[in-house]
Coordinates of C-alpha atoms in Angstrom, one line a residue:
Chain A
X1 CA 137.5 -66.4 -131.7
X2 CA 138.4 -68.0 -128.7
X3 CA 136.1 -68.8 -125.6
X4 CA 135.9 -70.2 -122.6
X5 CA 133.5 -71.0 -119.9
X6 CA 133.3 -71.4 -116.2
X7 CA 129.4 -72.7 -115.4
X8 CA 129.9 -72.8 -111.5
X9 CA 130.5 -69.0 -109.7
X10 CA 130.8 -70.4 -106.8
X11 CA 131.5 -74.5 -105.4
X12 CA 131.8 -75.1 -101.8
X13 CA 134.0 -78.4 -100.4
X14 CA 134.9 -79.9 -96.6
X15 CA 138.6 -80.0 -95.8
X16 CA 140.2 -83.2 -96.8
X17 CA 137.5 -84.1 -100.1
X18 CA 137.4 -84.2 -103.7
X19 CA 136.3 -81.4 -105.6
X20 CA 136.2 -81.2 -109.6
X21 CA 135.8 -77.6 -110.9
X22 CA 134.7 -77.1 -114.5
X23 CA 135.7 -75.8 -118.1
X24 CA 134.8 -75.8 -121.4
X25 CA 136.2 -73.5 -124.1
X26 CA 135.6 -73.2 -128.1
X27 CA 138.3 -73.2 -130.6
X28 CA 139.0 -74.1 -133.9
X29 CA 143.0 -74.6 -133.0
X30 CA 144.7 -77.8 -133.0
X31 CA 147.7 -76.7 -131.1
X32 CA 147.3 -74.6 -127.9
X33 CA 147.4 -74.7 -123.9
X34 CA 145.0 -75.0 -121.5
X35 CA 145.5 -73.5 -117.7
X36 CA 144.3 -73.2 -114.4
X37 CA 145.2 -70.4 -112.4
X38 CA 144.4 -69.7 -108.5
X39 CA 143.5 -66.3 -107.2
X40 CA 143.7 -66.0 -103.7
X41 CA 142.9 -62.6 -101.8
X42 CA 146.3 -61.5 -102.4
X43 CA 144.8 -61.2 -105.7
X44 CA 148.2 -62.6 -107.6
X45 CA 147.2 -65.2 -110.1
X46 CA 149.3 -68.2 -109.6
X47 CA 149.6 -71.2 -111.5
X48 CA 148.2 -74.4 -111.1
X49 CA 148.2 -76.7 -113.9
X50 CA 149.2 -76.5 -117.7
X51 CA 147.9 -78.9 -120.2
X52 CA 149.0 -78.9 -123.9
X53 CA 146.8 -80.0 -126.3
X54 CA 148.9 -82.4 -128.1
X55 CA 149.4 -84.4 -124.8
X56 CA 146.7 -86.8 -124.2
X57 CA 148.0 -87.7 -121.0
X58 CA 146.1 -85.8 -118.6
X59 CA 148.4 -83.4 -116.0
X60 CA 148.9 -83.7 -112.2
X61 CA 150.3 -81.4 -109.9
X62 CA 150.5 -83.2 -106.5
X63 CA 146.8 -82.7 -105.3
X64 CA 145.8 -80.9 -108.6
X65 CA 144.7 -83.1 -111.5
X66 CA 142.8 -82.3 -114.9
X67 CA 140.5 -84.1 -117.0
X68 CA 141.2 -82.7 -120.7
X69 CA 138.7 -84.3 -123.1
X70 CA 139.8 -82.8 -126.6
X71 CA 137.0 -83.9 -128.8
X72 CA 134.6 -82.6 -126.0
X73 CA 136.9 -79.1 -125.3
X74 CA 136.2 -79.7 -121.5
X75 CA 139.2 -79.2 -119.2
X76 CA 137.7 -79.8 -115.6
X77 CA 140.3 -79.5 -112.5
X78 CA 140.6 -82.2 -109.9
X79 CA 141.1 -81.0 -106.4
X80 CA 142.0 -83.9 -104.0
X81 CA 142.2 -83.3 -100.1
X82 CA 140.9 -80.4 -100.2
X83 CA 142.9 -77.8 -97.9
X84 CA 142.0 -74.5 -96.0
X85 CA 144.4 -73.0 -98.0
X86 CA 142.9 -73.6 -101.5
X87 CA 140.1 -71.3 -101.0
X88 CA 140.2 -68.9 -103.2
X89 CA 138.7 -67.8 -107.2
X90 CA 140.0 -70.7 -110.2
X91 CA 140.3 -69.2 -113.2
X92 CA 140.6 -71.5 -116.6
X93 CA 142.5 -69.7 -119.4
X94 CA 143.2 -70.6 -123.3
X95 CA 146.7 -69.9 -125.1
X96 CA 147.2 -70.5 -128.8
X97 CA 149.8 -72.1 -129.4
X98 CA 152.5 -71.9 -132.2
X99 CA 152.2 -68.0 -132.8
X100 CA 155.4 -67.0 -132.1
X101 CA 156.1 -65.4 -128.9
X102 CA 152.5 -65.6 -128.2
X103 CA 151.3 -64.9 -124.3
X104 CA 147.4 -64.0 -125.0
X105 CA 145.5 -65.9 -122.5
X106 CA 141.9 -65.9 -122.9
X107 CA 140.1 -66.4 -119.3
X108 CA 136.6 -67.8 -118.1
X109 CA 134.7 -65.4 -115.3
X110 CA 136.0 -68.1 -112.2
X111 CA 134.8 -70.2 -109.7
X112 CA 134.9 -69.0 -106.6
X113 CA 135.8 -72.1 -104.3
X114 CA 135.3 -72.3 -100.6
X115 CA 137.2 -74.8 -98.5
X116 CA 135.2 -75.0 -95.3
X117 CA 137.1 -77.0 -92.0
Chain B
X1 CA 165.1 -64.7 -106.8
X2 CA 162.4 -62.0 -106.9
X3 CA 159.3 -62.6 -108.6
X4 CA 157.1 -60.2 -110.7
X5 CA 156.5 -56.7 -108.9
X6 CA 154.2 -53.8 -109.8
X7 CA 154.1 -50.4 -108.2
X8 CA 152.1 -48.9 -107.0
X9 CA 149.8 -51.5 -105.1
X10 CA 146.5 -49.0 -105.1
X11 CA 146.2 -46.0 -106.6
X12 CA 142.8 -43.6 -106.7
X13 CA 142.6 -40.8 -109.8
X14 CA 139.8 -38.8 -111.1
X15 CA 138.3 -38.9 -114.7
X16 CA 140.5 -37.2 -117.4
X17 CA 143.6 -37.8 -115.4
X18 CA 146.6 -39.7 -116.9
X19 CA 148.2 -42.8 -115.3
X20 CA 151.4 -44.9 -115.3
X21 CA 151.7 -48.1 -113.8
X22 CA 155.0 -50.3 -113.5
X23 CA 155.9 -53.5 -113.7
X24 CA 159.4 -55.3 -112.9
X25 CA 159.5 -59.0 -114.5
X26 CA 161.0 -61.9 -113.0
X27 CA 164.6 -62.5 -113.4
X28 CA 165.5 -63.9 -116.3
X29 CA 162.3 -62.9 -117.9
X30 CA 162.1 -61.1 -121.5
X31 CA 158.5 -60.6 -122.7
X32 CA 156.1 -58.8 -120.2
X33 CA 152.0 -58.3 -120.5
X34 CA 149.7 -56.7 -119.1
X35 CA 145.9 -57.6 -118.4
X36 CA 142.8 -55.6 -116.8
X37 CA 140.1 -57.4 -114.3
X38 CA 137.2 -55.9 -113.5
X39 CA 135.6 -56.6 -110.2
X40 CA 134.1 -60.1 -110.4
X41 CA 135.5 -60.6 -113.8
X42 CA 138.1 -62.7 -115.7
X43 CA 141.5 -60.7 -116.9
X44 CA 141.2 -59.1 -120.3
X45 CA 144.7 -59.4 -122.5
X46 CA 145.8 -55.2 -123.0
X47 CA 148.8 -56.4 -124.8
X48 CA 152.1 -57.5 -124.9
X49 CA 155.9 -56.0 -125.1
X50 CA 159.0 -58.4 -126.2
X51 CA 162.3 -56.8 -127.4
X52 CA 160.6 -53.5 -126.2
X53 CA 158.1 -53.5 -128.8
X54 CA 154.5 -53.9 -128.6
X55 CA 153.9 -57.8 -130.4
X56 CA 150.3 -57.8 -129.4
X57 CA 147.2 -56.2 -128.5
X58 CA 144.0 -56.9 -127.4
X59 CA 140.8 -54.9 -128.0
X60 CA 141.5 -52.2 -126.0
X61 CA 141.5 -48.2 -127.4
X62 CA 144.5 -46.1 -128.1
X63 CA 144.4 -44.6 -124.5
X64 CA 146.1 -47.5 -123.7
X65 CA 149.7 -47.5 -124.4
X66 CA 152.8 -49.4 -122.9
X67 CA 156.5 -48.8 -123.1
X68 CA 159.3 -51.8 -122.1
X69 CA 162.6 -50.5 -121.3
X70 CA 166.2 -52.3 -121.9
X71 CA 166.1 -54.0 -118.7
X72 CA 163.2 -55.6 -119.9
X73 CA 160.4 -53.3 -117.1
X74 CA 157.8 -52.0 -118.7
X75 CA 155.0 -49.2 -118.0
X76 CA 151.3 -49.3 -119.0
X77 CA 149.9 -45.6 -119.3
X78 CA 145.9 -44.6 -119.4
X79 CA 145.0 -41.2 -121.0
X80 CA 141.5 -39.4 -120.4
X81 CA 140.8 -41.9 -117.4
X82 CA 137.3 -43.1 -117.9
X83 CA 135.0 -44.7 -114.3
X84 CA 135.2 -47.7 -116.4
X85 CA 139.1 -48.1 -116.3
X86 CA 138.4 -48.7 -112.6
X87 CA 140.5 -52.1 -112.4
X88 CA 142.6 -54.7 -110.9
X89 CA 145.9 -54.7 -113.7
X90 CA 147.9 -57.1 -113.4
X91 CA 151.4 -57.9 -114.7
X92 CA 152.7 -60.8 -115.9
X93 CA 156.3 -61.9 -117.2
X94 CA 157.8 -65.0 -119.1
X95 CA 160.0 -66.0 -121.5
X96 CA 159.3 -67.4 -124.9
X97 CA 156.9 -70.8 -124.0
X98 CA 156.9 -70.6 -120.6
X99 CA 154.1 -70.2 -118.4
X100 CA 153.2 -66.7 -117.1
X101 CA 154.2 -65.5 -114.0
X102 CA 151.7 -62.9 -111.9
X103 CA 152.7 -59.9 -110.0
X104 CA 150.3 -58.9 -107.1
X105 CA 148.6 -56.3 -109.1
X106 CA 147.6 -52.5 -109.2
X107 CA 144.5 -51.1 -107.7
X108 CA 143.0 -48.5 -110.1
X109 CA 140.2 -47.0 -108.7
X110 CA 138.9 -43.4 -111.2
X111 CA 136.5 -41.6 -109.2

């Protein structure tokens, strides 16, 4: 089965700096995605970054950029200027890949991240 | 283009009681799932609907069920409400290897 971990509840950063939130997860799959998803009080879940496994180039998203270390099974995101508006829960999530229509995504608890000004 | 809706936005019911919520995917969107987070928690996978069948399921018990309609909608019912069904559920639409797309979520609260 399937796991993943966030070890930091809650991370704290100052408007305008780095912040690096972390994940591992357990799997024996060779093929599968890897996602970070931001919850802000509106409480939709909205997506930040995908990586797929079979890509060893690591993902950006304008200020959003991952570290994906395969061998390891850490996935850690990369905030960069940090803005008000991030604040909010990140949530890293696991999808197998190659099932079919597959769209189980297997979630760590979150890290609650506060952007102070 | 309209996102992923779900009505209603809160609800409150009391133990033993039966619920429907709904969900609308986004346009253009064929498979729908549905997940339950607990306060504080991650989501947990309830299951999924493509070609209005359920495909998948996660480890949840039979008083769970779903339905997806033509137009791709679908409806998650809970029988025999439990305090412990109290939960965020949330919605989420795609097609076929595409990321999911979140609705805002239902507000179940069993009292």
């Amino acid at each position: 089965a399937q796991t993943v971990t966030q070890s930091q509840p809650e991370m704290s950063v100052q408007e305008a700096e780095t912040v690096t939130l972390s994940c591992t997860y357990d799997t024996s799959e060779n093929n599968y995605y890897l996602f970070w998803y931001k919850q802000p009080p509106s409480r939709q879940m909205i997506l930040v970054i995908r990586q797929e496994a079979y890509k060893q180039q690591n993902a950006t998203e304008n200020r959003f950029s991952v570290n994906f270390q395969k061998a390891a099974k850490s996935f850690s995101l990369k905030i960069s200027d940090s803005q008000l508006g991030d604040t909010a829960m990140y949530f890293c999530a696991f999808m197998k890949g190659n099932a079919g229509n597959n769209r189980k995504l297997i979630w760590g608890l979150g890290t609650s991240l506060a952007v102070n000004p | 283009d309209a996102g992923v809706t779900q009505s209603p936005t809160h609800l409150i019911k009391t133990r033993g009681q039966q619920v429907t919520l709904r969900c609308s995917p986004k346009s253009g969107h064929d498979t729908v799932s549905w997940y339950q987070q607990a306060l504080g928690q991650g989501p947990q996978f309830i299951f999924q609907y493509y070609e209005e069948e359920e495909r998948q399921r996660g480890n949840f018990p039979d008083r769970f069920s779903g339905h997806q309609f033509p137009n791709y909608s679908s409806e998650l019912n809970v029988n025999a409400l439990l305090l412990g069904d109290s939960a965020l559920y949330l919605c989420a639409s795609s097609l076929m290897n595409s990321p999911l797309h979140f609705g805002n979520g239902t507000r179940l609260t069993v009292t």
